[in-house]
Short mmCIF file of C-alpha atoms and ligand atoms in Angstrom, two decimals:
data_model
loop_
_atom_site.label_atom_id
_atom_site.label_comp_id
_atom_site.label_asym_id
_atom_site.label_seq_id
_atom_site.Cartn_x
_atom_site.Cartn_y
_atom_site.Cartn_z
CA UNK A 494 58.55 119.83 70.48
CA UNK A 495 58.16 122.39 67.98
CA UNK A 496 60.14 126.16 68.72
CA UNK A 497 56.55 128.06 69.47
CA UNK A 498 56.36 125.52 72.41
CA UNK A 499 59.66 126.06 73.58
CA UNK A 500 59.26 129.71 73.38
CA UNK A 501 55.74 129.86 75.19
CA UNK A 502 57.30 127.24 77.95
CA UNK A 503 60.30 129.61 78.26
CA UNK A 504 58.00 132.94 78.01
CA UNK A 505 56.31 130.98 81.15
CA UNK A 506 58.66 130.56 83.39
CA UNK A 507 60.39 133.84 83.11
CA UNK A 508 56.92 135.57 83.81
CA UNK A 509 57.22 134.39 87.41
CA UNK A 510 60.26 135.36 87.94
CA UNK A 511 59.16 138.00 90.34
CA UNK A 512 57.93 135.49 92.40
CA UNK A 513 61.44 133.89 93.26
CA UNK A 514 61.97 136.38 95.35
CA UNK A 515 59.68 134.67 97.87
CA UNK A 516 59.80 131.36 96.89
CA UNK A 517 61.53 128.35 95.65
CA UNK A 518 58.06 126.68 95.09
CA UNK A 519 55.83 127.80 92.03
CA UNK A 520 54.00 126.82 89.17
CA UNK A 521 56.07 127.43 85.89
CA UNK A 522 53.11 126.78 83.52
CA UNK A 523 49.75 126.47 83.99
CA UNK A 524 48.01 124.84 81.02
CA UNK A 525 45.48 127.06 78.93
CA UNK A 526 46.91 130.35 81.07
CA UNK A 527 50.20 130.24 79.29
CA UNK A 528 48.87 129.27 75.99
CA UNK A 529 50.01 125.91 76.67
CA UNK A 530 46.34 123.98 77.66
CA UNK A 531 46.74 120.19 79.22
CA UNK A 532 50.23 121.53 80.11
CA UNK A 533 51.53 121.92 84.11
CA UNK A 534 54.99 122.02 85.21
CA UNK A 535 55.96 122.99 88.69
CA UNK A 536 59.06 123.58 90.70
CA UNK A 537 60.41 122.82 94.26
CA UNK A 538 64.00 123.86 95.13
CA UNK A 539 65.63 121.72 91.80
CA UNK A 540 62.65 119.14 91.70
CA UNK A 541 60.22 119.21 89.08
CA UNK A 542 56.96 117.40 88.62
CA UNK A 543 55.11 117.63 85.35
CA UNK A 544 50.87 117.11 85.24
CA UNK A 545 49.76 115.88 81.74
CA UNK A 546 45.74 116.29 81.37
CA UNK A 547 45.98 116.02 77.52
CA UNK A 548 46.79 113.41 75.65
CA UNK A 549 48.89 115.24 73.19
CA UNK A 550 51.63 115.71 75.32
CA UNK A 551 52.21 112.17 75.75
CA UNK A 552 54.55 111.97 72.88
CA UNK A 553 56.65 114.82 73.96
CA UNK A 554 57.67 113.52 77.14
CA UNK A 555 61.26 112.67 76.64
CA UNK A 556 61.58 115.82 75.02
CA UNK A 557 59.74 118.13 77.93
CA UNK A 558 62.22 116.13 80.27
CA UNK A 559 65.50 116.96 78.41
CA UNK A 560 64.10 120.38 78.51
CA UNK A 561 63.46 120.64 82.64
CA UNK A 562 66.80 119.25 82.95
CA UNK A 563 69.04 121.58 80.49
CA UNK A 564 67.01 124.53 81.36
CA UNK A 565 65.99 124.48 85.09
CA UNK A 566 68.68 122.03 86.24
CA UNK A 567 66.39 119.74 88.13
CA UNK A 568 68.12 116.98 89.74
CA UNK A 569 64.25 114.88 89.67
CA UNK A 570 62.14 115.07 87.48
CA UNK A 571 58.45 113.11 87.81
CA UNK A 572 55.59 113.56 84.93
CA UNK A 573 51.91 112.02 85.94
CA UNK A 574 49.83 111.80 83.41
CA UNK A 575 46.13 112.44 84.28
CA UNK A 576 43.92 112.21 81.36
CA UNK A 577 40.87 110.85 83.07
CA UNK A 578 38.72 113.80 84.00
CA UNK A 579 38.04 111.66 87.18
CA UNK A 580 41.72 111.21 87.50
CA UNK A 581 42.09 112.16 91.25
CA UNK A 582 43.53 109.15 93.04
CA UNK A 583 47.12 108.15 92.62
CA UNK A 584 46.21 105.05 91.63
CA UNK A 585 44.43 106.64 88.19
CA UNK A 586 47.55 108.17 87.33
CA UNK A 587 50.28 106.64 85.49
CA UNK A 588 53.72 108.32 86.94
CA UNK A 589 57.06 108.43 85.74
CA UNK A 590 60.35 109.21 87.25
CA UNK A 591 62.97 110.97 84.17
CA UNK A 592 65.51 112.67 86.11
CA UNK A 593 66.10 110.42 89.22
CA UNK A 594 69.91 112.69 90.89
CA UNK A 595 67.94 113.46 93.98
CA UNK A 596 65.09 111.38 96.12
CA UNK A 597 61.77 112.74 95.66
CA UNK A 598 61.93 114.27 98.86
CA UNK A 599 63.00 118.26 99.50
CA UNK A 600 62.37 121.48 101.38
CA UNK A 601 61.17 124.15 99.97
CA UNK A 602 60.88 127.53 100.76
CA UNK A 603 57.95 129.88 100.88
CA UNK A 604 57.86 133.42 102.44
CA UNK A 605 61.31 132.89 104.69
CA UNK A 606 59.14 129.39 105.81
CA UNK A 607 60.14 125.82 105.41
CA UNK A 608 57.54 122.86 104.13
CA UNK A 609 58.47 119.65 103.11
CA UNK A 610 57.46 117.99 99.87
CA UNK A 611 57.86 114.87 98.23
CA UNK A 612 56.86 114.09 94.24
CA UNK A 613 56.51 110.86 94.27
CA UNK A 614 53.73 110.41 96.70
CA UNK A 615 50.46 110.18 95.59
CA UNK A 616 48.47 112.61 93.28
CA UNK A 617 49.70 116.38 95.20
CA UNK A 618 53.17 117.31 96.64
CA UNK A 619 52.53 118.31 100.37
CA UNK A 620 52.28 122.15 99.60
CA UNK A 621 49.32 123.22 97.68
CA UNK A 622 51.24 126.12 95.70
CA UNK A 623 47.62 127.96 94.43
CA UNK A 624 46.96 128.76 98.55
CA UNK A 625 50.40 130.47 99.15
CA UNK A 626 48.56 133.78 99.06
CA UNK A 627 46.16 132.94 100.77
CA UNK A 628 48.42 131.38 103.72
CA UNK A 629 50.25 134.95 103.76
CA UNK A 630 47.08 136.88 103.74
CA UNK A 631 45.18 134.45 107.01
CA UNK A 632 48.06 134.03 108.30
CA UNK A 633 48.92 138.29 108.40
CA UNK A 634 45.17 138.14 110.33
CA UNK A 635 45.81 135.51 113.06
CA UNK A 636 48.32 137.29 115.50
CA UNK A 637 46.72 136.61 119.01
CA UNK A 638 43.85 134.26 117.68
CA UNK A 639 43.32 131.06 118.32
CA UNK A 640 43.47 128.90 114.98
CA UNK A 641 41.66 126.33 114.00
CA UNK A 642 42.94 124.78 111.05
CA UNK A 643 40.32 122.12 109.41
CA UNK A 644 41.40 119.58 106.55
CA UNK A 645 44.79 120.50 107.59
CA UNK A 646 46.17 118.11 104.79
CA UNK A 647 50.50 119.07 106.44
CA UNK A 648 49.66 121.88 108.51
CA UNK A 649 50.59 124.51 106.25
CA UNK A 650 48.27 127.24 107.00
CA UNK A 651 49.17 126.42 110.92
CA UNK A 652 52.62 126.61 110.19
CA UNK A 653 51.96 130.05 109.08
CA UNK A 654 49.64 130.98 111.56
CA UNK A 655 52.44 130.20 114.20
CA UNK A 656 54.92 131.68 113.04
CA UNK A 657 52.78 134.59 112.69
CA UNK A 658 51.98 135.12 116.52
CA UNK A 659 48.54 133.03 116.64
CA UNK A 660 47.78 132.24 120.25
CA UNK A 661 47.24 128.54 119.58
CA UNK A 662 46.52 126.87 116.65
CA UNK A 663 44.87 123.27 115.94
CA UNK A 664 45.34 121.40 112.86
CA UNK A 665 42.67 118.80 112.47
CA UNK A 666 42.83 116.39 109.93
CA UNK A 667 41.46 112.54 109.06
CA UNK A 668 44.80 111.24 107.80
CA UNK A 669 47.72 110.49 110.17
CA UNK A 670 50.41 110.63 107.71
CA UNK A 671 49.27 114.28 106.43
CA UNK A 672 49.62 114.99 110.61
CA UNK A 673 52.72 113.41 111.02
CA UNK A 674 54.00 115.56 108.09
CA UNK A 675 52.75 118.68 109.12
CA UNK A 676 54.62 117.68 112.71
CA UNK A 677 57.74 117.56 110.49
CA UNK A 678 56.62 121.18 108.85
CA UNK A 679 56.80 122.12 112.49
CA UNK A 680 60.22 121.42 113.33
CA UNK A 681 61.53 122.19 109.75
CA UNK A 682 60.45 125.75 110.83
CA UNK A 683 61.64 125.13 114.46
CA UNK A 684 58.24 125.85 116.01
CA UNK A 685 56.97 123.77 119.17
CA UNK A 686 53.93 121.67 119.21
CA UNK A 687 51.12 122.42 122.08
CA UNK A 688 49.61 119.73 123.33
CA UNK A 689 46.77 118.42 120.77
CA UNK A 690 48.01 120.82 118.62
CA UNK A 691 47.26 117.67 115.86
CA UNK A 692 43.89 116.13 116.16
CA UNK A 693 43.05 113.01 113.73
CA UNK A 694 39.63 113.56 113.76
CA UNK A 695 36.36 113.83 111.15
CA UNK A 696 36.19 118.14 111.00
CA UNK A 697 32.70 118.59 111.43
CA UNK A 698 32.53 116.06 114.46
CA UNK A 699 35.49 118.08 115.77
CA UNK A 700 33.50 121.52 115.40
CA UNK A 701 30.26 119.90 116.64
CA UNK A 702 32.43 118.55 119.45
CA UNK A 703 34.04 121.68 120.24
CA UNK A 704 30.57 123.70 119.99
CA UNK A 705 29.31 121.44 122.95
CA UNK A 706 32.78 122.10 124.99
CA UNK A 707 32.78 125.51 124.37
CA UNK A 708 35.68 126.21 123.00
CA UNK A 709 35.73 129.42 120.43
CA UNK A 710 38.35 130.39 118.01
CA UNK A 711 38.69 133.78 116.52
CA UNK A 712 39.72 132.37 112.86
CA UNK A 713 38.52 129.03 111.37
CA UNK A 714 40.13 127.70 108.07
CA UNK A 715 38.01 125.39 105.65
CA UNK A 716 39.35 124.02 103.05
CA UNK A 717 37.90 120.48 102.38
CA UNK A 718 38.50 118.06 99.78
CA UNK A 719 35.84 118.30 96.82
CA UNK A 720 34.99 114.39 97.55
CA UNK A 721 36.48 111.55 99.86
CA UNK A 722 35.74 108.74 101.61
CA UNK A 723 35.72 107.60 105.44
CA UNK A 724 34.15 105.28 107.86
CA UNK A 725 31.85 104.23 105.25
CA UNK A 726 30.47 108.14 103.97
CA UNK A 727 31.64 109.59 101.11
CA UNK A 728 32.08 113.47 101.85
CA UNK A 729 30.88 115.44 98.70
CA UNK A 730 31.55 119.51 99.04
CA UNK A 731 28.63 120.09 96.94
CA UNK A 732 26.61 118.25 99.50
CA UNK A 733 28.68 119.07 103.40
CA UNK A 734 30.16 122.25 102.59
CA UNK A 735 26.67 124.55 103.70
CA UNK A 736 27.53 122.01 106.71
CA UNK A 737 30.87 122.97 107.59
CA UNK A 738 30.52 126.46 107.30
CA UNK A 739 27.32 126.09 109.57
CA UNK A 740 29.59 124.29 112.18
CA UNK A 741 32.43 126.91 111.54
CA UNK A 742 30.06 130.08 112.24
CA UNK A 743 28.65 128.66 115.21
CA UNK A 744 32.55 128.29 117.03
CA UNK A 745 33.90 131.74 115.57
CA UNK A 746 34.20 134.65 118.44
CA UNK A 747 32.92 137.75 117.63
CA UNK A 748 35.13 139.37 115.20
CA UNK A 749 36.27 136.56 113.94
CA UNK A 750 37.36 135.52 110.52
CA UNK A 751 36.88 132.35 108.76
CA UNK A 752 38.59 131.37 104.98
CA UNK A 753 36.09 129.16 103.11
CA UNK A 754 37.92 127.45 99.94
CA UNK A 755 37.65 124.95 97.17
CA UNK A 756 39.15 123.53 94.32
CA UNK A 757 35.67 122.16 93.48
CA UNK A 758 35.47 124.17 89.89
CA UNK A 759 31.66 123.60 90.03
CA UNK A 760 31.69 126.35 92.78
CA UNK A 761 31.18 129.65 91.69
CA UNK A 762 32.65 132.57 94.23
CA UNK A 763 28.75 133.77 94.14
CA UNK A 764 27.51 130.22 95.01
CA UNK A 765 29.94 130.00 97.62
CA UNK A 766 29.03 133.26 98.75
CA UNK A 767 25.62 132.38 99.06
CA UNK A 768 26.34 129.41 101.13
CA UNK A 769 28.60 131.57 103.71
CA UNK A 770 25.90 134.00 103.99
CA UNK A 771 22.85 131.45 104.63
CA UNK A 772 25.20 129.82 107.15
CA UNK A 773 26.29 132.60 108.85
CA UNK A 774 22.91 134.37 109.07
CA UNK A 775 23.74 137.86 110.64
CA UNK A 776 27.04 136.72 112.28
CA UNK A 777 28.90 137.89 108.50
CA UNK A 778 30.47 140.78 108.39
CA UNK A 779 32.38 140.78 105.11
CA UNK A 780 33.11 138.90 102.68
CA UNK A 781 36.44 139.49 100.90
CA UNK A 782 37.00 137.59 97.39
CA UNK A 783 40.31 135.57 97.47
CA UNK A 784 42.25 133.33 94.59
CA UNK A 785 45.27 132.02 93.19
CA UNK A 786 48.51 133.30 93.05
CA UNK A 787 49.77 135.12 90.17
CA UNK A 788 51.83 131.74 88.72
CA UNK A 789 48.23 130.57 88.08
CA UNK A 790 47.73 132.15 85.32
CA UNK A 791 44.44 132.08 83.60
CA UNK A 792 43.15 130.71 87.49
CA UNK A 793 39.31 129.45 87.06
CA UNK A 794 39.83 128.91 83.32
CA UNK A 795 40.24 125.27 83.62
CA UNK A 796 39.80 122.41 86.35
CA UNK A 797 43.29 121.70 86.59
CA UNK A 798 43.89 125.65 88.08
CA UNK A 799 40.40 126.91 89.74
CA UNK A 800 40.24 127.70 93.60
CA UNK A 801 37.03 130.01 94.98
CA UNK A 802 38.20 131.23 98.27
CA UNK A 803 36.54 133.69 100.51
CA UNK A 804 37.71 135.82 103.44
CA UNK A 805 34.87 136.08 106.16
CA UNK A 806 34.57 138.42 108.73
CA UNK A 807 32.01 138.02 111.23
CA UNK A 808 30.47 140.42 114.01
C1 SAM B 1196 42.41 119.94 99.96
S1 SAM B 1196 43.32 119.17 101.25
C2 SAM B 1196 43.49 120.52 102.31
C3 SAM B 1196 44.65 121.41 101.95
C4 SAM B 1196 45.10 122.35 103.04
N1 SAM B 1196 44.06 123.24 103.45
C5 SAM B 1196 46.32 123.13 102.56
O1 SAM B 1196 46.15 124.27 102.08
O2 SAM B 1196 47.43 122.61 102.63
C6 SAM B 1196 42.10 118.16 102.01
C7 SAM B 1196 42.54 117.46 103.30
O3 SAM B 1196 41.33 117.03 103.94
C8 SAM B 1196 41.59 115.81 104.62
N2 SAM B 1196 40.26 115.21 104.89
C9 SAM B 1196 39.45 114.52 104.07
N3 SAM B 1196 38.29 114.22 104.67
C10 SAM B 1196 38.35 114.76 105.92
C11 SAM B 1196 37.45 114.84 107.01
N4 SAM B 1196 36.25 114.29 106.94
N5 SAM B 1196 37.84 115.48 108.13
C12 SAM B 1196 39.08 116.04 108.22
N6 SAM B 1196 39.98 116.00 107.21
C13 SAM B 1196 39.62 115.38 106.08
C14 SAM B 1196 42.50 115.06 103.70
O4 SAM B 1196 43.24 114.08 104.42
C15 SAM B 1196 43.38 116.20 103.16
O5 SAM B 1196 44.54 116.33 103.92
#
């Protein structure tokens, strides 16, 4: 690697500096942002993961390594390259472990809470670090609400939600292992689980399910994947997401507030916008733009770092 590289990574990672005050868990370069495009490097505690999404980096690999290790002092080190544009199963993804002191397993810590990760599992880590605003900001609105926390992925946003005085939170998701580790989120943050406070369960037949029961919630939390598969459907956000946030309106109490996000980067915030306000006909309040956090720099300039979220408030 040439010195301008070294210099921008380096420029990189002291610009977030500020952001170690809350967290051991951030981005450290994000591609195009910092000048360095097809280029992501993160952090948790001393483990590092490195996303390539251009093939140009391929041949600087040993040397990025040596460079995570002398500079940042990981103890692993993991670099996935993901050059097809499709890329977004593990299995399309060609991973390698450099720096091996440590398993791939660690806590991290965001905002004085605790979330487990591991970097060697699959495509994403277990905390999704472009939300952490987001969690704060929900999270700072829940006190007294009851939660319900769709595409829960490991209960992050529930975690936070609990710990922030919600009345009751419930963290649905379709995969038991994301459950099972947002159950270990839990305890990491010694927080006790209600009863069906983890429900394996399709999110819109929960919602539809829960319209018929009854049951209201005064914040709702959608964050779906942009496409997936189960029980024979493929889920498309393009497609289900006027869906959802149908479903999600219809169960919010008055005064409610619901965050609609995706990483989908063929979303606009206007075309997401448009959706919350044709499926919450004159129940919306507000809508509040929301995004990354500041270590995603350049956020919405590329696929690899784009997130519309909105903040709804209803009547
Ligand atoms: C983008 S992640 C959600 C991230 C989460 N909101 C967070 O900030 O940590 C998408 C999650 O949706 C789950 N999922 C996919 N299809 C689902 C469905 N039909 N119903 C419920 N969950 C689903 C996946 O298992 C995955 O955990």
């Amino acid at each position: 690697m040439d010195k301008k590289t070294i210099d921008l990574i380096d420029a990189a990672i002291s610009r977030r500096k500020p952001l170690r005050t809350i967290t051991n868990a951030l981005r450290l370069v994000n591609g195009l942002g910092d000048g360095l495009p097809g280029l992501v490097l993160e952090q948790y505690a001393d483990h590092c993961v490195i996303h390539l999404f251009d093939k140009r980096w391929i041949a600087h690999k040993e040397a990025l390594a040596e460079f995570v290790e002398t500079r940042l002092g990981a103890s692993y080190l993991i670099v996935k390259e993901r050059l097809a544009p499709q890329a977004l199963k593990s299995e399309q993804i060609n991973a390698s472990v450099y720096i091996d002191q440590a398993p791939s397993r660690t806590v991290v810590q965001e905002n004085a809470l605790h979330f487990g990760v591991d970097l060697n599992d699959g495509l994403n880590s277990g905390l999704f670090l472009d939300m952490r605003r987001n969690r704060k900001i929900v999270a700072g609105l829940t006190k007294g609400l009851r939660v319900l926390n769709c595409f829960a992925y490991t209960c992050s946003f529930g975690v936070y939600a609990r710990a922030s005085g919600a009345s009751g939170v419930i963290n649905v998701d379709i995969s038991r292992k994301c459950l099972e580790r947002g159950r270990e989120n839990y305890e990491l943050n010694q927080l006790e689980c209600a009863k069906d406070e983890f429900v394996r369960a399709d999110a819109l037949t929960y919602m539809k399910l829960a319209l018929k029961k009854g049951n209201r919630f005064g914040c709702v939390i959608l964050d779906p994947p942009s496409f997936a598969r189960h029980g024979g459907k493929v889920f498309s956000v393009k497609k289900d997401f006027p869906v959802l946030i149908d479903a999600a309106m219809k169960i919010m109490e008055s005064g409610g507030v619901l965050l609609a996000a995706t990483n989908f980067s063929g979303f606009s915030h206007q075309v997401l916008k448009e959706m919350v306000v044709a499926g919450g006909r004159e129940k919306v309040k507000s809508i509040k733009q929301l995004g990354q956090d500041t270590d995603f720099r350049g956020s919405g300039r590329m696929p690899e770092s784009y997130l519309a979220a909105l903040l709804v408030r209803t009547k």
